[in-house]
Amino acid sequence: MKTRFLFLLLTLISFIPSYGQLVVKGKITDAETGDPIPFASVLLQGTSTGISTDFEGNYLLESNNRADSLEVTYIGYNSITKAIGPGNEHTINFQLRPSDYEMEAFVFEAGENPAFDIIRKAVDKRKSFDKRKLDAYQTKNYTKIEIDIDHVSEAFTKRKAVKKVTAVLDSIKQLTNDEGEKILPVFFSETLSSFYFRNNPELKKEVVEKSKVTGVGITDGATVSQITGAAFQEYNFYRNWISILEKEFVSPIADGWRGFYDYDLLDSTKIGNDSVYVLQVYPLRTQDLAFTGTIWINKNTYALKQVDLTIPKEANLNFIERIKIQQELTPTDPGALIPSKTRVQVKIGQITPKTAGLLAKFYTSVDSIETGNPKPTSFFNQAVVLQPDFDQEGEDFWNKNRRDPLSEEELAVLQMVDTLKKIPVIRFYSESLKFLASGYLPIGKLDLGPWPGFFNYNNVEGIRIGAGLRTNLKFSDKWKIEGYAAYGLLDKRLKYSGAITKIVDRERWTTVKISTQKEIDQVGLEMESLEGNSIFLAASRFGTFRKPFISTNYKLDIKRELFKGFTLTGGIKSNHFDPLFNFYYLDEGASELKSTFKTTEGKIGLRYGRDETFIINDNDRISLGPAKWPIFAINYSRGFQWLRGEYNYSRLKVSISQKLNMGMLGISRYEASAGKVYGDVPYPVLENHLGNETLFYTSAAFNTMDFNEFTSDQYFSFRYRHFFEGFLLNKIPLVRKLKWRAVANANLLFGSVSEANLSRVPVMDPDGFPLQTFGSLDPATPFLELGYGVENIFKFFRVDFFHRMTYLDDPSVKPFAVKVSAQIIF
């Protein structure tokens, strides 16, 4: 009887509607990219019950109120409402689509905008929360990067080579968005690292403990692993200016916020235990390098809690459709804030309608934050260090140690990238692109190249054919052997070069190199001085040579980084100068004319870049440039007669260069150098200032000066370049749509030649024919040229117009010059 009664009671209860606590959970993602949307609002319709998603886009809403639908809203996206079925527990996921959101102007009829007082207090507290105020801190970081090809147009997919790839795409449905657009992943990396920072001096270091890199065209992950860690994904909104893609964007809480932003106080809410203001951020001018989006500021401390900011499409950027930065900040014990999670998305549009776009995603998670106990400065000698076994772990390790599990989409990305890089046509194109970019083609333990030297044509050599080889990391990480040979069909001379480099220490970069070379050079256009100006150098190797000579030299070079940023170089060089033009000089103490000479130089140099960052690529070390501090260099060389040289002389050169952020005015770069040659020597040993008679612009030359026009034995030069970004041309309505950007140049040169060196230059050769010599500068009158121009023409081209302001007496001088160049800039 009791059993029957209990059964009846349970049956009746099952027909009574349940009014227990409602629990709804799920995830909010971007419908186009699959990325989570943090900080979105989730609301039970018809109630005041709501919650915000966490940084991973997840939400968990618990309520005693009932509702029949759930609404998700977020600024910049279309809102979505979904029905809630019967029962108490539900899982409802949402995919939001970006809206055509346009910024509106807010008008406050009386009193000050209430958001201004909040921002003003947040700016006043900036120094208290800036992590740079800490003496030191260190963190454990997990970083993942994904790069996809998207906007795969119909014309692009119809290409013969691409059809073989799209057939593979169709087999993995997870790699399409809701509109059915294909996404082609080409790169995915994960990195576990330790990041170290110390102040006074400000130094940084990242130790990559484990890294996993897979990508189309990636054969060696060592170089890539140095730039995929957290050190290169740092965005500190407590700086006035934030560097992204080599552009400087103003922070919403910068000192000069009133000149760049407007704000709207949207709401007051709670995140965890913190009550926060929710503010919408708007650039005053849409073309400025500024952000739009939402920031959350703590009500009590006025510290940033979260940011979700986007660089508008209207900003003067090339190819970029969107840059989005989402960040969550965590306070340390001393009070400064460190980003605990950061997500960055960069969307690059199609260059032409028949090409595809790119989507790059960066994610960094930080934990195990420790403050204080700064490491010694010697610890920071190398900015990025790879542990010996950094790439040895398999999938089991990553499944156990990655802090955030990979989503279904990310697992599909890994599968696709592994599949793509095995397709022959993909391998062919990726290897071809690397060959064009680096100049070398890997063949086992050797690299063939450089390809610009395979074929040249000029008036001295006629058709010139050459080829070279060098060893790579597969051969040795301690030795580098390289050689090159070329032959001119007209002059019938063999040219060659060879070198052996011993890498003594890869941590404090230390190398010893011996080399020899027999090559055609040009006075004032020596190949050694044009390293790093590959286009200009290549252009100067074609056509007509100016003052060519055969240079046969033997060199010993030693390099050692003594401590962070401070490099010592030294060596010795023996050179034989054999002119191929009508050249003579008066020998010292004699009246006879000579045309060839030998020099032997010992040299020593010091270079200091306080915050310059280097990475190691194969067996070379590459500079990524400094962040803000100048680079100083001083070089001294001494010529010796007793080491089979013909002259005793000394050469001293000092230089300084720097990049300057000028805020809304743009970016400036300057290089200043001064030098002096002590002793009486033939003029090819003096400073032969670099002119430019080519059509191509180069910052290394004086662009209205002829080749070999001026020579000095003491000089001072100053070069100044300014990039206005969109500051000037953005204000012209029609030009603004073209996204052209103004540039300016000023190049100044003081110089002179001593009477002793002038007296060595004859005006006639032994047969009585006049000699081509050089011009000298008046010490009281500098050479000055001023330039202006426009870059970003059709997104690639730049045109500069130069006016020569002094030394206009020579009728052969061209006082005005137009130079062109091509560049890929954002």
CSV table of C-alpha atoms in Angstrom, one decimal, residues 246-614:
chain,number,residue,atom,x,y,z
A,246,GLU,CA,55.0,49.7,-36.6
A,247,LYS,CA,52.3,52.3,-36.2
A,248,GLU,CA,51.7,54.3,-33.0
A,249,PHE,CA,48.2,54.3,-31.7
A,250,VAL,CA,47.1,56.6,-28.9
A,251,SER,CA,45.7,54.9,-25.7
A,252,PRO,CA,42.2,55.8,-24.6
A,253,ILE,CA,43.7,56.8,-21.2
A,254,ALA,CA,46.7,58.7,-22.6
A,255,ASP,CA,47.7,62.1,-21.1
A,256,GLY,CA,46.2,63.9,-24.1
A,257,TRP,CA,43.0,62.0,-24.2
A,258,ARG,CA,40.8,65.1,-24.8
A,259,GLY,CA,42.5,65.7,-28.1
A,260,PHE,CA,41.8,62.3,-29.6
A,261,TYR,CA,38.7,60.7,-27.9
A,262,ASP,CA,35.1,61.1,-27.0
A,263,TYR,CA,33.4,58.8,-24.4
A,264,ASP,CA,30.0,57.7,-23.3
A,265,LEU,CA,29.2,56.2,-20.0
A,266,LEU,CA,27.1,53.2,-20.9
A,267,ASP,CA,26.5,51.3,-17.6
A,268,SER,CA,27.7,50.4,-14.2
A,269,THR,CA,28.0,46.7,-13.5
A,270,LYS,CA,29.9,44.1,-11.5
A,271,ILE,CA,32.8,41.9,-12.6
A,272,GLY,CA,33.6,39.3,-10.0
A,273,ASN,CA,33.9,41.3,-6.8
A,274,ASP,CA,34.6,44.6,-8.5
A,275,SER,CA,32.1,47.3,-9.4
A,276,VAL,CA,33.0,48.9,-12.7
A,277,TYR,CA,32.1,51.7,-15.0
A,278,VAL,CA,31.4,50.6,-18.6
A,279,LEU,CA,32.5,53.3,-21.1
A,280,GLN,CA,32.3,53.4,-24.8
A,281,VAL,CA,35.3,55.0,-26.6
A,282,TYR,CA,35.2,56.9,-29.9
A,283,PRO,CA,37.9,58.7,-31.9
A,284,LEU,CA,37.2,62.3,-32.5
A,285,ARG,CA,38.5,61.9,-36.1
A,286,THR,CA,37.9,58.5,-37.7
A,287,GLN,CA,41.1,58.7,-39.7
A,288,ASP,CA,43.3,59.1,-36.6
A,289,LEU,CA,45.4,56.2,-35.3
A,290,ALA,CA,43.0,55.7,-32.4
A,291,PHE,CA,40.7,53.0,-31.0
A,292,THR,CA,36.9,52.5,-30.8
A,293,GLY,CA,35.3,50.1,-28.4
A,294,THR,CA,34.6,49.5,-24.7
A,295,ILE,CA,36.7,49.8,-21.6
A,296,TRP,CA,35.8,48.8,-18.0
A,297,ILE,CA,37.2,51.0,-15.2
A,298,ASN,CA,37.1,50.0,-11.5
A,299,LYS,CA,34.8,52.3,-9.5
A,300,ASN,CA,37.0,52.4,-6.4
A,301,THR,CA,40.5,52.5,-7.8
A,302,TYR,CA,39.9,53.8,-11.4
A,303,ALA,CA,42.1,51.0,-12.7
A,304,LEU,CA,41.4,49.3,-16.0
A,305,LYS,CA,39.6,46.0,-15.6
A,306,GLN,CA,39.0,45.0,-19.2
A,307,VAL,CA,39.3,46.4,-22.6
A,308,ASP,CA,37.7,45.5,-25.9
A,309,LEU,CA,39.0,47.9,-28.5
A,310,THR,CA,39.0,48.0,-32.3
A,311,ILE,CA,41.0,50.1,-34.8
A,312,PRO,CA,38.3,51.4,-37.1
A,313,LYS,CA,38.4,50.5,-40.8
A,314,GLU,CA,38.4,54.2,-41.5
A,315,ALA,CA,41.9,54.6,-40.0
A,316,ASN,CA,44.6,55.3,-42.5
A,317,LEU,CA,45.9,51.7,-42.7
A,318,ASN,CA,46.7,49.7,-45.8
A,319,PHE,CA,45.0,46.3,-46.4
A,320,ILE,CA,43.9,46.2,-42.8
A,321,GLU,CA,40.1,45.7,-42.4
A,322,ARG,CA,40.2,45.3,-38.6
A,323,ILE,CA,42.5,45.1,-35.6
A,324,LYS,CA,40.8,44.0,-32.5
A,325,ILE,CA,42.4,43.8,-29.0
A,326,GLN,CA,40.7,42.2,-26.0
A,327,GLN,CA,42.4,42.2,-22.7
A,328,GLU,CA,41.8,41.3,-19.1
A,329,LEU,CA,44.0,42.8,-16.4
A,330,THR,CA,45.1,41.4,-13.0
A,331,PRO,CA,46.5,43.5,-10.1
A,332,THR,CA,49.8,42.5,-8.6
A,333,ASP,CA,50.6,42.8,-4.8
A,334,PRO,CA,52.4,46.2,-5.4
A,335,GLY,CA,49.3,47.4,-7.2
A,336,ALA,CA,50.5,47.5,-10.8
A,337,LEU,CA,48.3,45.7,-13.4
A,338,ILE,CA,49.5,42.9,-15.7
A,339,PRO,CA,47.4,41.6,-18.5
A,340,SER,CA,46.3,38.1,-17.6
A,341,LYS,CA,44.7,37.3,-20.9
A,342,THR,CA,45.1,39.1,-24.3
A,343,ARG,CA,43.5,38.3,-27.6
A,344,VAL,CA,44.4,40.1,-30.8
A,345,GLN,CA,42.9,39.7,-34.2
A,346,VAL,CA,44.3,41.3,-37.4
A,347,LYS,CA,42.2,41.0,-40.5
A,348,ILE,CA,43.9,41.8,-43.8
A,349,GLY,CA,41.7,42.4,-46.9
A,350,GLN,CA,42.2,41.3,-50.5
A,351,ILE,CA,44.9,43.2,-52.3
A,352,THR,CA,43.0,42.7,-55.5
A,353,PRO,CA,39.5,41.1,-56.2
A,354,LYS,CA,41.2,38.0,-57.6
A,355,THR,CA,43.3,37.4,-54.5
A,356,ALA,CA,42.5,36.3,-50.9
A,357,GLY,CA,42.7,37.9,-47.5
A,358,LEU,CA,44.5,37.0,-44.3
A,359,LEU,CA,43.2,36.6,-40.8
A,360,ALA,CA,45.8,36.4,-37.9
A,361,LYS,CA,44.8,35.5,-34.4
A,362,PHE,CA,47.0,35.9,-31.3
A,363,TYR,CA,46.2,34.7,-27.8
A,364,THR,CA,48.3,35.0,-24.6
A,365,SER,CA,47.5,33.7,-21.2
A,366,VAL,CA,49.6,34.7,-18.2
A,367,ASP,CA,49.9,33.1,-14.7
A,368,SER,CA,52.4,32.5,-11.9
A,369,ILE,CA,53.1,36.2,-11.6
A,370,GLU,CA,56.0,37.1,-9.4
A,371,THR,CA,57.2,40.6,-8.6
A,372,GLY,CA,60.5,41.9,-7.2
A,373,ASN,CA,63.9,40.1,-7.2
A,374,PRO,CA,65.2,41.6,-10.4
A,375,LYS,CA,67.6,39.4,-12.4
A,376,PRO,CA,71.1,40.8,-13.0
A,377,THR,CA,71.6,42.8,-16.2
A,378,SER,CA,73.8,40.1,-17.6
A,379,PHE,CA,70.8,37.7,-17.6
A,380,PHE,CA,69.2,39.9,-20.3
A,381,ASN,CA,72.0,39.7,-22.8
A,382,GLN,CA,69.8,37.7,-25.2
A,383,ALA,CA,66.3,38.9,-25.6
A,384,VAL,CA,64.8,35.6,-26.7
A,385,VAL,CA,66.3,32.2,-25.7
A,386,LEU,CA,65.2,28.7,-26.8
A,387,GLN,CA,65.7,25.8,-24.4
A,388,PRO,CA,67.7,23.0,-26.0
A,389,ASP,CA,64.6,20.6,-26.1
A,390,PHE,CA,62.0,23.3,-26.9
A,391,ASP,CA,60.5,21.5,-29.9
A,392,GLN,CA,60.8,17.8,-28.7
A,393,GLU,CA,57.3,17.3,-27.1
A,394,GLY,CA,54.5,15.5,-28.7
A,395,GLU,CA,50.7,15.9,-28.6
A,396,ASP,CA,50.3,14.1,-25.2
A,397,PHE,CA,52.5,16.8,-23.6
A,398,TRP,CA,50.5,19.6,-25.0
A,399,ASN,CA,47.1,18.0,-24.1
A,400,LYS,CA,48.3,17.9,-20.5
A,401,ASN,CA,50.1,21.3,-20.3
A,402,ARG,CA,48.2,23.8,-22.5
A,403,ARG,CA,46.2,26.0,-20.2
A,404,ASP,CA,43.2,26.3,-22.5
A,405,PRO,CA,42.0,23.3,-24.4
A,406,LEU,CA,41.8,23.7,-28.2
A,407,SER,CA,38.4,24.2,-29.6
A,408,GLU,CA,37.0,22.0,-32.4
A,409,GLU,CA,37.8,24.7,-34.9
A,410,GLU,CA,41.5,24.8,-33.7
A,411,LEU,CA,41.8,21.1,-33.9
A,412,ALA,CA,40.5,21.2,-37.4
A,413,VAL,CA,43.1,23.9,-38.2
A,414,LEU,CA,45.9,21.7,-37.1
A,415,GLN,CA,44.6,18.9,-39.2
A,416,MET,CA,44.3,21.1,-42.3
A,417,VAL,CA,47.8,22.7,-41.9
A,418,ASP,CA,49.4,19.3,-41.6
A,419,THR,CA,47.5,18.2,-44.8
A,420,LEU,CA,48.3,21.3,-46.8
A,421,LYS,CA,52.0,21.4,-46.3
A,422,LYS,CA,52.2,17.9,-47.8
A,423,ILE,CA,50.5,18.9,-51.0
A,424,PRO,CA,53.3,19.2,-53.7
A,425,VAL,CA,51.9,22.4,-55.3
A,426,ILE,CA,51.8,24.1,-51.9
A,427,ARG,CA,55.3,23.0,-51.1
A,428,PHE,CA,56.5,24.4,-54.5
A,429,TYR,CA,54.9,27.8,-54.0
A,430,SER,CA,56.0,28.2,-50.4
A,431,GLU,CA,59.6,27.2,-51.2
A,432,SER,CA,59.6,29.6,-54.2
A,433,LEU,CA,58.4,32.5,-52.0
A,434,LYS,CA,61.1,31.8,-49.4
A,435,PHE,CA,63.7,31.7,-52.2
A,436,LEU,CA,62.6,35.1,-53.5
A,437,ALA,CA,62.5,36.6,-50.0
A,438,SER,CA,65.8,35.3,-48.6
A,439,GLY,CA,67.7,35.0,-51.9
A,440,TYR,CA,68.7,31.4,-51.1
A,441,LEU,CA,67.3,28.0,-51.9
A,442,PRO,CA,68.0,25.2,-49.3
A,443,ILE,CA,69.4,22.0,-50.7
A,444,GLY,CA,70.0,19.7,-47.8
A,445,LYS,CA,72.9,21.1,-45.8
A,446,LEU,CA,73.7,23.8,-48.3
A,447,ASP,CA,71.9,26.9,-49.6
A,448,LEU,CA,72.1,28.0,-53.2
A,449,GLY,CA,72.2,31.7,-54.0
A,450,PRO,CA,71.9,34.6,-53.8
A,451,TRP,CA,69.6,34.8,-56.8
A,452,PRO,CA,70.2,38.5,-57.6
A,453,GLY,CA,73.8,37.6,-58.4
A,454,PHE,CA,72.9,34.9,-60.9
A,455,PHE,CA,72.7,37.4,-63.8
A,456,ASN,CA,73.9,41.0,-64.2
A,457,TYR,CA,74.8,43.2,-67.2
A,458,ASN,CA,77.0,46.3,-67.2
A,459,ASN,CA,79.5,48.1,-69.5
A,460,VAL,CA,82.6,46.6,-67.9
A,461,GLU,CA,81.7,42.9,-67.6
A,462,GLY,CA,79.0,42.7,-70.3
A,463,ILE,CA,76.8,39.7,-69.3
A,464,ARG,CA,77.9,38.5,-65.9
A,465,ILE,CA,76.9,35.0,-64.7
A,466,GLY,CA,77.4,33.9,-61.1
A,467,ALA,CA,76.4,31.5,-58.4
A,468,GLY,CA,77.1,30.8,-54.7
A,469,LEU,CA,76.7,28.3,-51.9
A,470,ARG,CA,76.7,28.5,-48.1
A,471,THR,CA,76.2,26.0,-45.4
A,472,ASN,CA,73.2,26.1,-43.1
A,473,LEU,CA,72.2,24.9,-39.6
A,474,LYS,CA,71.8,21.3,-40.8
A,475,PHE,CA,75.6,21.3,-41.5
A,476,SER,CA,76.7,22.9,-38.3
A,477,ASP,CA,75.6,25.4,-35.6
A,478,LYS,CA,79.2,26.4,-35.0
A,479,TRP,CA,80.6,26.8,-38.5
A,480,LYS,CA,79.4,28.7,-41.5
A,481,ILE,CA,81.2,28.3,-44.8
A,482,GLU,CA,80.2,30.4,-47.9
A,483,GLY,CA,81.6,31.0,-51.3
A,484,TYR,CA,80.6,32.8,-54.6
A,485,ALA,CA,82.0,32.9,-58.1
A,486,ALA,CA,81.1,35.0,-61.2
A,487,TYR,CA,82.5,35.5,-64.7
A,488,GLY,CA,82.1,38.4,-67.1
A,489,LEU,CA,81.8,37.5,-70.8
A,490,LEU,CA,83.2,40.9,-71.8
A,491,ASP,CA,86.1,41.4,-69.4
A,492,LYS,CA,86.8,37.7,-69.2
A,493,ARG,CA,87.7,38.0,-65.5
A,494,LEU,CA,86.8,35.6,-62.7
A,495,LYS,CA,85.4,37.2,-59.5
A,496,TYR,CA,85.1,35.3,-56.3
A,497,SER,CA,84.5,35.5,-52.6
A,498,GLY,CA,84.9,33.0,-49.8
A,499,ALA,CA,84.5,33.0,-46.0
A,500,ILE,CA,84.6,30.8,-43.0
A,501,THR,CA,82.9,31.9,-39.8
A,502,LYS,CA,83.3,30.2,-36.4
A,503,ILE,CA,80.4,30.9,-34.0
A,504,VAL,CA,82.1,30.8,-30.7
A,505,ASP,CA,79.2,31.7,-28.4
A,506,ARG,CA,75.5,31.9,-29.5
A,507,GLU,CA,74.3,33.4,-26.2
A,508,ARG,CA,76.7,36.3,-26.1
A,509,TRP,CA,76.9,36.4,-29.8
A,510,THR,CA,80.6,35.9,-30.6
A,511,THR,CA,82.0,35.1,-34.1
A,512,VAL,CA,85.4,34.9,-35.8
A,513,LYS,CA,85.4,35.2,-39.6
A,514,ILE,CA,88.1,35.0,-42.2
A,515,SER,CA,87.4,35.9,-45.8
A,516,THR,CA,88.8,36.8,-49.1
A,517,GLN,CA,87.3,38.5,-52.2
A,518,LYS,CA,88.2,39.6,-55.7
A,519,GLU,CA,85.4,41.7,-57.1
A,520,ILE,CA,84.6,44.8,-59.1
A,521,ASP,CA,83.6,47.8,-57.0
A,522,GLN,CA,83.0,51.4,-57.6
A,523,VAL,CA,84.5,54.4,-55.7
A,524,GLY,CA,81.8,55.7,-53.4
A,525,LEU,CA,79.5,52.7,-54.2
A,526,GLU,CA,81.5,50.0,-52.4
A,527,MET,CA,79.4,46.8,-51.9
A,528,GLU,CA,80.5,46.7,-48.2
A,529,SER,CA,79.0,50.1,-47.5
A,530,LEU,CA,75.7,49.3,-49.3
A,531,GLU,CA,74.8,46.2,-47.3
A,532,GLY,CA,71.1,46.5,-46.3
A,533,ASN,CA,70.2,48.5,-49.4
A,534,SER,CA,69.7,45.5,-51.7
A,535,ILE,CA,67.5,47.3,-54.3
A,536,PHE,CA,69.9,50.2,-54.6
A,537,LEU,CA,72.9,47.9,-54.7
A,538,ALA,CA,71.3,45.7,-57.4
A,539,ALA,CA,70.5,48.8,-59.5
A,540,SER,CA,74.1,50.1,-59.2
A,541,ARG,CA,75.4,46.7,-60.5
A,542,PHE,CA,73.6,47.2,-63.9
A,543,GLY,CA,74.3,49.7,-66.6
A,544,THR,CA,77.3,52.0,-66.6
A,545,PHE,CA,79.9,51.7,-63.8
A,546,ARG,CA,81.3,54.9,-62.3
A,547,LYS,CA,85.0,54.7,-61.4
A,548,PRO,CA,85.2,50.9,-61.3
A,549,PHE,CA,88.1,49.1,-59.8
A,550,ILE,CA,89.2,45.6,-59.0
A,551,SER,CA,89.3,45.1,-55.2
A,552,THR,CA,91.3,42.1,-53.9
A,553,ASN,CA,91.1,41.8,-50.1
A,554,TYR,CA,91.7,39.5,-47.2
A,555,LYS,CA,89.9,40.1,-43.9
A,556,LEU,CA,89.8,38.9,-40.3
A,557,ASP,CA,86.7,40.0,-38.4
A,558,ILE,CA,85.9,39.4,-34.7
A,559,LYS,CA,82.6,40.3,-33.0
A,560,ARG,CA,81.5,39.9,-29.4
A,561,GLU,CA,78.5,41.1,-27.4
A,562,LEU,CA,80.0,42.2,-24.1
A,563,PHE,CA,76.6,42.8,-22.5
A,564,LYS,CA,73.0,43.6,-23.4
A,565,GLY,CA,73.1,45.9,-26.4
A,566,PHE,CA,76.9,46.6,-26.3
A,567,THR,CA,78.9,45.0,-29.1
A,568,LEU,CA,82.6,45.1,-29.7
A,569,THR,CA,84.0,44.5,-33.2
A,570,GLY,CA,87.6,44.3,-34.4
A,571,GLY,CA,89.8,42.9,-37.2
A,572,ILE,CA,92.3,43.5,-39.9
A,573,LYS,CA,92.0,44.0,-43.6
A,574,SER,CA,94.4,44.0,-46.5
A,575,ASN,CA,93.2,45.5,-49.8
A,576,HIS,CA,94.7,45.9,-53.2
A,577,PHE,CA,93.2,48.7,-55.4
A,578,ASP,CA,93.5,48.1,-59.2
A,579,PRO,CA,91.6,50.8,-61.1
A,580,LEU,CA,89.6,50.2,-64.3
A,581,PHE,CA,89.3,53.9,-65.0
A,582,ASN,CA,91.8,56.6,-65.7
A,583,PHE,CA,93.1,57.1,-62.1
A,584,TYR,CA,96.5,58.3,-60.9
A,585,TYR,CA,97.9,59.9,-57.7
A,586,LEU,CA,101.1,61.5,-56.6
A,587,ASP,CA,103.1,59.2,-54.4
A,588,GLU,CA,104.4,60.6,-51.1
A,589,GLY,CA,107.8,62.1,-51.3
A,590,ALA,CA,108.0,61.5,-55.1
A,591,SER,CA,106.9,63.2,-58.2
A,592,GLU,CA,105.9,60.1,-60.1
A,593,LEU,CA,102.3,59.1,-60.7
A,594,LYS,CA,100.9,55.7,-59.6
A,595,SER,CA,97.6,54.1,-60.3
A,596,THR,CA,97.5,51.1,-58.0
A,597,PHE,CA,98.1,50.9,-54.2
A,598,LYS,CA,97.7,48.6,-51.2
A,599,THR,CA,96.4,49.3,-47.8
A,600,THR,CA,96.4,47.3,-44.5
A,601,GLU,CA,94.0,48.4,-41.8
A,602,GLY,CA,93.4,47.3,-38.2
A,603,LYS,CA,90.0,48.3,-36.9
A,604,ILE,CA,88.0,48.4,-33.7
A,605,GLY,CA,84.4,49.4,-33.2
A,606,LEU,CA,81.8,49.8,-30.4
A,607,ARG,CA,78.0,49.7,-30.9
A,608,TYR,CA,75.4,50.3,-28.2
A,609,GLY,CA,71.6,49.9,-28.6
A,610,ARG,CA,70.0,49.9,-25.2
A,611,ASP,CA,66.7,48.3,-26.2
A,612,GLU,CA,67.6,46.7,-29.5
A,613,THR,CA,66.1,43.3,-30.1
A,614,PHE,CA,67.9,40.5,-32.0
